[in-house]
Coordinates of C-alpha atoms and ligand atoms in Angstrom, one line a residue:
M217 CA 136.6 99.0 139.2
A218 CA 138.9 101.4 137.8
S219 CA 142.3 100.3 137.0
V220 CA 145.0 102.6 138.4
E221 CA 147.8 101.3 135.9
Q222 CA 147.7 104.4 133.6
T223 CA 148.6 106.4 136.7
T224 CA 151.2 104.0 138.2
A225 CA 152.9 103.1 135.1
G226 CA 156.6 104.3 135.1
C227 CA 156.1 106.1 138.5
T228 CA 158.4 104.8 141.1
D229 CA 158.4 107.5 143.7
S230 CA 155.0 107.2 145.1
A231 CA 155.7 106.8 148.9
T232 CA 152.1 106.8 150.1
T233 CA 148.5 106.2 149.1
I234 CA 145.0 107.6 149.7
A235 CA 142.1 105.6 150.8
V236 CA 139.0 106.1 148.5
E237 CA 135.7 105.6 150.5
N238 CA 132.0 105.6 149.9
P239 CA 130.7 108.5 151.6
A240 CA 127.0 107.0 151.5
T241 CA 128.3 103.8 153.5
G242 CA 131.6 104.8 155.2
E243 CA 133.2 101.8 153.4
Q244 CA 136.6 101.8 151.9
I245 CA 136.5 101.0 148.3
T246 CA 140.4 100.9 147.4
T247 CA 143.6 103.1 147.6
V248 CA 145.3 105.1 145.0
P249 CA 149.0 106.2 145.1
V250 CA 150.0 109.9 145.9
L251 CA 152.1 111.1 143.0
S252 CA 155.3 113.0 143.9
A253 CA 156.9 115.9 141.9
A254 CA 159.4 113.5 140.4
D255 CA 156.4 111.3 139.2
L256 CA 154.6 114.6 137.6
E257 CA 158.0 115.4 135.9
A258 CA 158.1 112.1 134.2
M259 CA 154.5 112.0 133.2
A260 CA 155.1 115.5 131.8
G261 CA 158.0 114.2 129.7
R262 CA 155.9 111.4 128.3
A263 CA 153.0 113.8 127.6
R264 CA 155.3 116.0 125.5
A265 CA 156.8 113.4 123.7
A266 CA 153.2 112.1 122.7
Q267 CA 151.7 115.5 121.9
P268 CA 153.1 116.3 118.3
G269 CA 151.5 113.1 117.1
W270 CA 148.3 113.8 118.4
E271 CA 148.4 117.3 117.1
E272 CA 149.1 115.7 113.5
L273 CA 146.2 113.7 113.5
G274 CA 144.3 116.9 112.8
F275 CA 140.7 117.7 113.6
D276 CA 139.1 114.7 111.9
G277 CA 141.5 112.2 113.4
R278 CA 141.0 113.7 116.9
A279 CA 137.3 113.8 116.4
R280 CA 137.1 110.2 115.6
V281 CA 138.7 109.2 119.0
L282 CA 136.5 111.5 120.8
R283 CA 133.3 110.0 119.0
R284 CA 134.5 106.5 119.9
A285 CA 134.5 107.6 123.4
Q286 CA 131.2 109.0 123.1
K287 CA 129.8 105.7 121.8
W288 CA 132.0 103.8 124.6
M289 CA 130.0 105.8 127.3
L290 CA 126.6 105.3 125.6
D291 CA 127.5 101.6 125.7
N292 CA 128.6 101.7 129.2
P293 CA 126.2 103.9 131.2
D294 CA 126.1 101.5 134.2
R295 CA 129.8 101.3 134.5
V296 CA 130.3 105.2 134.5
I297 CA 127.4 106.2 136.6
D298 CA 128.1 103.1 139.2
I299 CA 131.8 104.4 139.8
V300 CA 130.7 107.9 140.3
V301 CA 128.0 106.8 142.7
S302 CA 130.3 104.5 144.6
E303 CA 133.0 107.3 145.4
T304 CA 130.6 110.3 145.9
G305 CA 127.5 108.6 147.5
K306 CA 125.3 110.8 145.1
T307 CA 122.1 109.6 143.6
H308 CA 122.4 107.5 140.2
E309 CA 120.1 110.4 138.7
D310 CA 122.6 113.1 139.7
A311 CA 125.5 111.1 138.3
Q312 CA 123.5 110.4 135.2
L313 CA 122.6 113.9 134.4
A314 CA 125.8 115.5 134.7
D315 CA 128.7 113.0 135.1
F316 CA 127.3 110.9 132.3
G317 CA 125.0 113.0 130.4
Y318 CA 127.0 116.2 130.2
T319 CA 130.4 114.5 129.3
M320 CA 128.8 112.1 126.9
T321 CA 127.4 115.0 124.9
A322 CA 130.7 117.1 125.4
L323 CA 132.6 114.4 123.7
G324 CA 130.3 114.8 120.7
F325 CA 130.0 118.7 121.0
W326 CA 133.7 119.3 120.8
A327 CA 134.4 116.6 118.3
K328 CA 132.1 118.5 115.9
E329 CA 132.8 122.0 116.9
A330 CA 136.5 122.2 117.5
A331 CA 137.5 122.7 114.0
G332 CA 135.2 125.5 113.5
Y333 CA 136.2 127.4 116.7
L334 CA 139.9 126.9 115.8
A335 CA 139.7 127.4 112.1
D336 CA 142.1 130.2 110.7
E337 CA 140.5 133.4 110.7
R338 CA 141.1 135.9 107.7
L339 CA 140.9 139.7 108.7
P340 CA 140.6 142.6 106.6
S341 CA 143.5 144.9 105.8
W342 CA 141.9 147.7 104.0
N343 CA 141.5 149.7 107.2
N344 CA 145.1 149.7 108.1
P345 CA 146.8 152.0 105.8
L346 CA 150.3 150.7 106.5
A347 CA 149.0 147.1 106.4
A348 CA 146.8 147.5 103.3
G349 CA 147.0 144.6 100.6
K350 CA 148.7 142.3 103.3
K351 CA 147.1 139.0 104.1
L352 CA 146.3 138.8 107.7
T353 CA 145.5 135.6 109.4
I354 CA 144.9 134.4 113.0
R355 CA 145.8 130.9 113.7
Y356 CA 145.3 128.9 117.0
A357 CA 147.9 126.5 117.7
P358 CA 147.9 123.9 120.6
V359 CA 149.5 125.3 123.8
G360 CA 151.1 121.8 124.4
L361 CA 150.6 120.2 127.8
I362 CA 147.4 121.3 130.0
G363 CA 147.1 120.5 133.4
V364 CA 143.6 120.1 134.8
I365 CA 142.9 120.2 138.4
G366 CA 139.4 119.2 139.3
P367 CA 136.9 119.1 142.5
W368 CA 135.1 116.2 144.1
N369 CA 131.4 117.3 143.5
Y370 CA 131.1 116.2 139.7
P371 CA 134.2 113.9 139.4
I372 CA 133.6 113.3 135.6
A373 CA 131.9 116.4 134.5
N374 CA 134.2 119.2 136.1
S375 CA 137.4 117.3 135.7
F376 CA 137.4 115.1 132.5
G377 CA 134.6 117.6 131.0
D378 CA 137.7 120.4 130.7
C379 CA 140.0 118.0 129.3
I380 CA 137.8 117.2 126.2
P381 CA 138.3 120.6 124.6
A382 CA 141.9 120.7 125.5
L383 CA 142.4 117.2 123.8
A384 CA 140.2 118.4 120.8
A385 CA 142.5 121.4 120.2
G386 CA 145.5 119.0 120.0
N387 CA 146.9 119.2 123.4
S388 CA 148.2 116.6 125.8
V389 CA 146.6 116.6 129.2
I390 CA 147.3 115.5 132.7
L391 CA 144.3 115.5 135.0
K392 CA 144.6 115.7 138.7
P393 CA 141.4 114.7 140.3
S394 CA 140.4 115.6 143.8
E395 CA 141.9 113.1 146.3
V396 CA 138.4 112.0 147.5
T397 CA 137.2 111.1 144.1
P398 CA 140.0 109.8 141.8
L399 CA 138.3 106.4 140.3
S400 CA 136.1 108.2 138.0
S401 CA 139.1 110.0 136.4
L402 CA 140.9 106.6 136.1
L403 CA 137.8 105.1 134.4
M404 CA 137.9 108.0 131.8
A405 CA 141.6 107.3 131.1
E406 CA 141.0 103.6 130.8
M407 CA 138.1 104.5 128.2
M408 CA 140.4 106.9 126.3
R409 CA 143.0 104.1 125.8
E410 CA 140.4 101.7 124.7
C411 CA 139.0 104.1 122.2
G412 CA 142.6 104.5 120.5
L413 CA 144.1 107.9 122.1
P414 CA 147.6 107.7 121.7
E415 CA 149.6 106.6 124.7
Y416 CA 150.5 109.4 127.3
V417 CA 148.3 112.1 125.7
F418 CA 145.9 111.8 128.6
Q419 CA 147.1 110.8 132.0
V420 CA 145.6 110.8 135.3
A421 CA 147.8 112.1 138.4
T422 CA 146.3 110.7 141.5
G423 CA 147.1 112.4 144.8
D424 CA 146.6 115.5 147.1
G425 CA 147.1 119.2 147.1
A426 CA 150.7 118.8 146.8
T427 CA 150.2 116.6 143.7
G428 CA 148.2 119.5 142.2
A429 CA 150.9 122.0 143.0
A430 CA 153.6 119.8 141.4
L431 CA 151.4 119.6 138.2
I432 CA 151.2 123.3 137.7
E433 CA 155.2 123.2 137.8
Q434 CA 155.0 121.1 134.6
V435 CA 152.3 122.3 132.4
D436 CA 152.0 125.2 129.7
C437 CA 148.5 126.2 131.0
V438 CA 146.3 125.3 133.9
M439 CA 142.6 124.7 134.2
F440 CA 141.2 124.7 137.6
T441 CA 138.0 124.1 139.1
G442 CA 137.5 124.2 143.0
S443 CA 137.3 126.7 145.9
T444 CA 138.0 130.3 145.8
K445 CA 140.9 130.0 148.3
T446 CA 142.9 127.3 146.5
G447 CA 142.2 129.0 143.3
R448 CA 144.2 132.0 144.5
A449 CA 147.1 129.7 145.4
V450 CA 146.7 128.1 141.9
M451 CA 147.0 131.6 140.3
R452 CA 149.9 132.6 142.4
A453 CA 151.8 129.5 141.3
A454 CA 150.7 130.0 137.5
A455 CA 152.1 133.6 137.8
E456 CA 155.4 132.3 139.0
K457 CA 155.7 130.1 136.0
L458 CA 154.0 132.7 133.9
V459 CA 151.6 130.2 132.3
P460 CA 148.0 130.9 131.6
C461 CA 145.5 129.8 134.3
Y462 CA 141.8 129.8 134.2
L463 CA 139.8 129.4 137.3
E464 CA 136.2 128.1 137.8
L465 CA 135.5 128.7 141.5
G466 CA 132.9 129.0 144.2
G467 CA 129.5 130.6 144.1
K468 CA 126.5 131.8 146.1
D469 CA 123.9 132.0 143.5
P470 CA 120.8 134.0 144.2
M471 CA 117.4 133.2 143.2
I472 CA 115.0 136.0 142.7
V473 CA 111.2 135.2 142.6
C474 CA 109.1 138.0 141.2
A475 CA 105.4 138.1 142.3
D476 CA 104.1 137.5 138.8
A477 CA 106.1 134.0 138.6
N478 CA 104.7 130.6 137.8
L479 CA 104.9 129.7 141.5
D480 CA 104.7 126.1 141.0
R481 CA 107.3 126.1 138.6
A482 CA 109.4 128.3 140.9
A483 CA 108.9 126.3 144.0
N484 CA 109.7 123.1 142.3
A485 CA 112.9 124.5 140.7
A486 CA 114.0 126.0 144.2
A487 CA 113.7 122.8 145.9
F488 CA 115.5 120.9 142.8
Y489 CA 118.2 123.3 142.1
S490 CA 119.4 123.7 145.6
M491 CA 119.0 120.2 146.7
N492 CA 120.2 118.2 143.5
N493 CA 123.6 116.7 144.0
A494 CA 122.9 117.3 147.8
G495 CA 123.5 120.8 147.2
Q496 CA 127.2 120.3 146.1
V497 CA 127.0 122.1 142.8
C498 CA 129.0 125.3 142.3
I499 CA 125.9 126.8 140.2
S500 CA 123.4 125.4 143.1
I501 CA 120.8 128.0 144.3
E502 CA 122.3 129.0 147.6
R503 CA 119.8 131.8 148.7
C504 CA 116.4 133.1 147.7
Y505 CA 115.0 136.4 147.7
V506 CA 111.1 136.5 147.1
E507 CA 108.7 139.3 146.6
S508 CA 106.5 140.0 149.7
P509 CA 103.0 139.2 147.9
I510 CA 104.0 135.7 147.2
Y511 CA 106.4 135.0 149.8
D512 CA 104.3 132.8 152.1
E513 CA 102.7 130.7 149.5
F514 CA 106.2 130.2 148.0
V515 CA 107.8 129.2 151.2
R516 CA 104.8 126.8 152.0
K517 CA 105.2 125.2 148.4
V518 CA 108.9 124.8 148.7
T519 CA 109.0 123.2 152.1
D520 CA 106.2 120.8 151.2
N521 CA 108.5 119.8 148.2
V522 CA 111.6 119.5 150.2
L523 CA 109.8 117.4 153.0
K524 CA 108.9 114.8 150.5
L525 CA 112.5 114.3 149.5
R526 CA 113.9 110.9 150.2
Q527 CA 117.7 110.6 151.6
G528 CA 120.1 108.0 152.2
A529 CA 122.4 105.6 150.4
P530 CA 121.2 105.1 146.9
Q531 CA 120.2 101.5 146.1
G532 CA 119.8 101.9 142.4
V533 CA 117.7 104.2 140.1
G534 CA 114.8 106.1 141.7
T535 CA 115.6 105.0 145.2
V536 CA 116.3 108.5 146.9
E537 CA 116.6 112.2 145.9
V538 CA 119.5 113.2 148.1
G539 CA 122.5 111.5 148.4
A540 CA 125.7 111.9 150.7
V541 CA 128.0 114.8 151.6
I542 CA 131.0 113.8 149.5
F543 CA 133.9 115.7 151.3
P544 CA 134.3 114.9 155.1
P545 CA 135.0 118.6 156.3
Q546 CA 132.0 119.9 154.3
L547 CA 129.5 118.3 156.7
E548 CA 130.8 120.6 159.6
I549 CA 130.6 123.5 157.0
V550 CA 127.1 123.1 156.3
A551 CA 126.2 122.5 160.3
D552 CA 127.9 125.6 161.1
H553 CA 126.1 127.8 158.6
V554 CA 122.9 126.4 159.9
R555 CA 123.9 126.7 163.5
D556 CA 125.0 130.4 162.8
A557 CA 121.7 131.4 161.1
V558 CA 119.6 130.0 164.2
E559 CA 121.9 131.8 166.5
K560 CA 121.1 135.0 164.7
G561 CA 117.4 134.5 164.6
A562 CA 116.7 132.2 161.5
K563 CA 114.0 129.7 161.9
V564 CA 114.3 126.0 160.5
L565 CA 111.1 124.9 158.5
T566 CA 112.5 121.4 157.8
G567 CA 115.9 119.5 158.3
G568 CA 118.5 121.2 160.1
H569 CA 120.6 118.4 161.4
S570 CA 123.3 116.0 160.0
R571 CA 122.1 112.5 160.2
P572 CA 123.9 109.7 162.2
G573 CA 126.1 107.0 160.3
P574 CA 126.7 105.0 158.6
G575 CA 127.7 107.5 155.6
R576 CA 127.5 111.2 155.9
F577 CA 124.4 113.1 155.4
Y578 CA 122.8 116.5 156.0
E579 CA 119.1 116.8 156.0
P580 CA 117.5 118.9 153.2
T581 CA 116.9 122.1 155.1
V582 CA 114.6 125.3 154.5
L583 CA 115.5 128.4 156.3
V584 CA 113.5 131.6 156.8
D585 CA 113.9 134.9 158.8
V586 CA 117.4 135.1 157.3
D587 CA 119.6 138.1 156.6
H588 CA 122.9 139.0 155.3
S589 CA 124.7 139.1 158.8
M590 CA 124.6 135.1 158.3
K591 CA 127.2 133.0 156.9
C592 CA 124.2 131.1 155.0
M593 CA 123.5 134.3 152.9
Q594 CA 127.3 135.1 152.5
E595 CA 129.4 132.2 152.4
E596 CA 129.4 129.3 149.9
T597 CA 127.5 126.5 152.0
F598 CA 127.8 123.8 149.2
G599 CA 125.1 121.6 150.9
P600 CA 121.4 120.6 150.7
T601 CA 120.2 123.9 152.3
L602 CA 117.8 126.9 151.1
P603 CA 117.5 130.0 152.8
I604 CA 114.7 132.1 151.7
M605 CA 114.4 136.0 152.3
R606 CA 111.6 138.1 152.0
V607 CA 112.0 141.3 150.1
A608 CA 109.7 144.3 149.2
D609 CA 110.5 144.3 145.5
A610 CA 112.9 143.2 142.7
D611 CA 115.1 146.4 143.3
E612 CA 115.7 145.1 146.8
A613 CA 116.4 141.6 145.7
V614 CA 118.9 142.8 143.0
R615 CA 120.6 145.0 145.6
L616 CA 121.0 142.0 147.9
A617 CA 122.0 139.6 145.2
N618 CA 124.8 141.7 144.4
D619 CA 125.8 142.0 147.9
S620 CA 128.3 139.2 147.6
E621 CA 132.0 138.4 146.9
Y622 CA 130.9 135.9 144.5
G623 CA 129.3 136.4 141.0
L624 CA 129.1 132.7 139.5
Q625 CA 125.4 132.6 138.4
A626 CA 121.8 134.0 139.3
S627 CA 118.2 133.2 138.3
V628 CA 115.2 135.4 137.9
W629 CA 111.9 134.0 138.0
T630 CA 108.7 135.9 136.4
G631 CA 106.0 135.9 134.1
D632 CA 107.2 139.0 132.3
V633 CA 110.5 137.8 130.5
K634 CA 111.3 141.0 129.2
R635 CA 111.3 142.4 132.6
G636 CA 113.2 139.3 133.6
E637 CA 115.9 140.0 131.1
A638 CA 116.3 143.5 132.1
I639 CA 116.7 142.3 136.1
A640 CA 119.1 139.6 134.6
R641 CA 121.3 142.5 133.1
R642 CA 121.5 144.4 136.4
L643 CA 122.9 141.1 138.3
Q644 CA 126.5 140.8 138.8
A645 CA 127.0 137.1 137.6
G646 CA 128.8 135.4 134.8
S647 CA 125.8 133.8 133.9
V648 CA 122.1 134.5 134.6
C649 CA 119.0 132.3 133.9
V650 CA 115.3 133.5 133.5
N651 CA 112.8 131.0 134.7
D652 CA 115.6 128.5 134.8
A653 CA 118.7 127.5 136.7
Q654 CA 121.8 125.5 135.9
M655 CA 120.6 124.5 132.4
N656 CA 122.9 127.1 130.8
Y657 CA 125.6 124.5 131.6
A658 CA 124.1 122.2 129.2
A659 CA 124.4 124.8 126.5
L660 CA 127.9 123.9 125.5
N661 CA 127.9 126.8 123.0
L662 CA 127.2 129.4 125.7
P663 CA 130.2 130.6 127.8
M664 CA 130.1 129.8 131.6
G665 CA 132.3 131.3 134.0
G666 CA 132.4 133.7 137.1
W667 CA 132.7 137.2 137.8
K668 CA 134.3 138.7 141.0
A669 CA 135.8 135.7 143.2
S670 CA 133.9 133.1 141.3
G671 CA 136.7 132.6 138.6
M672 CA 138.6 133.9 135.6
G673 CA 137.9 133.1 132.1
T674 CA 135.0 130.7 130.7
R675 CA 134.4 127.2 129.7
H676 CA 132.3 126.2 126.8
G677 CA 131.9 128.2 123.5
A678 CA 134.5 129.6 121.5
N679 CA 136.8 130.5 124.4
G680 CA 136.2 127.2 126.0
I681 CA 138.7 125.8 123.5
R682 CA 140.5 128.7 122.3
K683 CA 142.0 129.1 125.8
Y684 CA 143.9 125.9 125.4
T685 CA 145.7 127.5 122.4
K686 CA 148.4 129.9 121.5
V687 CA 147.3 132.6 119.2
Q688 CA 149.7 133.0 116.2
S689 CA 149.1 136.2 114.1
L690 CA 150.4 135.8 110.2
L691 CA 151.0 138.7 108.1
I692 CA 151.7 137.6 104.6
T693 CA 153.0 140.2 102.0
R694 CA 152.1 139.1 98.4
Y695 CA 152.6 142.1 96.4
A696 CA 156.0 143.5 97.5
L697 CA 157.6 147.0 96.3
K698 CA 161.3 147.1 96.1
R699 CA 161.3 149.5 99.0
E700 CA 158.3 150.8 101.2
P701 CA 158.2 154.7 101.3
F702 CA 158.9 154.7 105.0
M703 CA 162.1 152.7 104.8
F704 CA 165.6 154.1 105.0
P705 CA 166.9 156.6 103.7
Y706 CA 164.6 159.2 105.1
R707 CA 164.3 162.1 102.8
P708 CA 162.0 165.3 103.5
G709 CA 160.0 165.0 100.6
R710 CA 158.8 161.4 101.3
T711 CA 158.3 162.2 104.9
L712 CA 156.0 165.2 104.3
A713 CA 154.1 163.0 101.4
L714 CA 153.4 160.4 104.0
R715 CA 152.2 163.1 106.6
R716 CA 149.9 164.5 103.8
M717 CA 148.7 161.1 103.1
L718 CA 147.6 160.4 106.7
K719 CA 146.0 163.7 106.8
L720 CA 144.1 163.0 103.8
L721 CA 142.9 159.5 105.3
Y722 CA 142.1 160.8 108.9
G723 CA 141.9 164.7 108.7
R724 CA 138.1 164.7 108.0
R725 CA 137.0 162.1 110.5
S726 CA 139.1 162.6 113.4
G727 CA 138.5 165.2 116.1
D728 CA 134.6 165.0 116.3
Ligands
NDP1699 P1 139.5 122.4 146.3 O1 139.7 123.9 146.2 O2 139.6 122.2 147.7 O3 140.2 121.5 145.5 C1 140.1 121.5 144.2 C2 141.3 120.7 143.4 O4 142.5 121.5 143.9 C3 141.6 119.4 144.2 O5 141.9 118.4 143.1 C4 142.7 119.5 145.1 O6 143.4 118.5 145.7 C5 143.4 120.5 144.3 N1 144.4 121.2 145.2 C6 144.4 121.6 146.5 N2 145.4 122.2 146.8 C7 146.2 122.7 145.7 C8 147.2 123.7 145.3 N3 148.0 124.2 146.3 N4 147.6 123.6 144.1 C9 146.9 122.7 143.1 N5 145.7 122.1 143.4 C10 145.3 121.9 144.8 O7 138.0 122.4 146.1 P2 136.8 121.1 146.3 O8 137.6 119.9 145.8 O9 136.6 121.2 147.7 O10 135.7 121.4 145.5 C11 134.6 122.3 145.9 C12 134.7 123.7 145.2 O11 134.6 123.7 143.8 C13 133.5 124.6 145.7 O12 133.9 125.8 146.1 C14 132.8 124.8 144.5 O13 132.0 125.8 144.2 C15 133.9 124.9 143.6 N6 133.4 124.3 142.0 C16 133.3 125.2 141.1 C17 132.9 125.0 139.8 C18 132.8 126.0 138.8 O14 132.5 125.7 137.6 N7 132.8 127.3 139.1 C19 132.4 123.6 139.3 C20 132.4 122.9 140.6 C21 132.9 123.2 141.7 P3 142.8 117.6 146.9 O15 141.2 117.3 146.6 O16 143.5 116.2 146.5 O17 143.1 118.4 148.0

């Protein structure tokens, strides 16, 4: 069981608690405190006091702590996976792939790459006549205190995962996990303490939405992952504070299957990437468009795959493929989307119901005869459902894929990768995979972020760490005249000589 000492240390104002339950069994695991605005203020004070020492350790010193944490995870896989499974009801495999595998990899990645991404950059000055000969440098300085607010679907990967580059850059971090999955974050705090992270550089603030709002009041930069609705509120609050804010929000990821696709791979992938983590993945395949010639066979193969999936409370590794619905209200959203589709003429090929308790489950569901009047094709379902639509050709698929307020990810499946890339470039999404899905998230050097209502900014890659820094531009004059020609006093001769010089430099090139 994760300790809550880190959270409650010195916090005296916590009036209420939240019960943490196992969604697969309905059993209560423990309770955690709801931290107040006063608690957050105190935590921020401690975090700010601790930050300069952490920054002074330098990249190598910080990398050593991150590598120790990577080793800690490798030595404690069951501890990490079991706590995620206990508070999400997901399968051990879902917890292993992302919460454990991704996070463990990310600790090593940022330990290795932070110094390179944040190294000083020298810029040429010869192409700026007035700055010629000066030394121009970009420096990336840590922002100070970062507030990370996370969702419940991947309580480590999507919460602590975003803290790692923030820490590697030399910041202090306060993480506010979802109220339904706080224990995994508390375990990460325990891990970082054991690995030698200086006290208060990383703290976890358990609580509800109000705790998240209070955190924004205290920090210099906000990294938020969650729904588009809450993302808008977070951005409004950050605007009031005038602090930078990065948003990773919802998605309605389309899958386009062309007639020349490897049908078995596409069908296996459709079943997996729509149902893994019980469909509670921001980059889940949420809708599928299939070219007419292969539609019937594709639907048959996907349905066969989905029919074989085992669902229930995980009893260990390899026992079920589809776990629980983590967040109580989500069950009704999924049911509502299926109900709405059926009322408007869709057919359920398999699934289509929630299962009676104990625990919260929705059956893996395949829908056909769907169209864009239905919620299941327009709104984020975030559950184990796959609506499949027949299209005449890839052009129609592209038009329908882009007919969405979201633009997080998309995938194209074809035997012709050149054509696949051409289709990918027409899709309005922050990331597009050809003959793959979701695996771009594992490519930590590749930026990941949403277009349209799916977000602002990116995680991973250079910007995934530079966003946690303040850019400082340095101009150093080494060889100095007593007086620059444009300085006081102004004289007609010098003014006109400068004008002639600018004409000489640009006269022949400009105005084409
Ligand atoms: P929510 O938007 O409901 O909550 C996200 C976090 O914000 C929670 O910690 C929540 O606290 C907190 N919060 C709620 N209100 C406020 C507020 N006013 N100010 C600050 N923080 C607040 O999202 P979910 O937890 O339901 O997560 C599911 C969503 O996350 C889906 O839409 C999914 O697509 C998206 N997501 C996006 C990803 C991406 O990379 N683009 C990745 C993973 C998920 P509390 O839970 O205590 O209410």
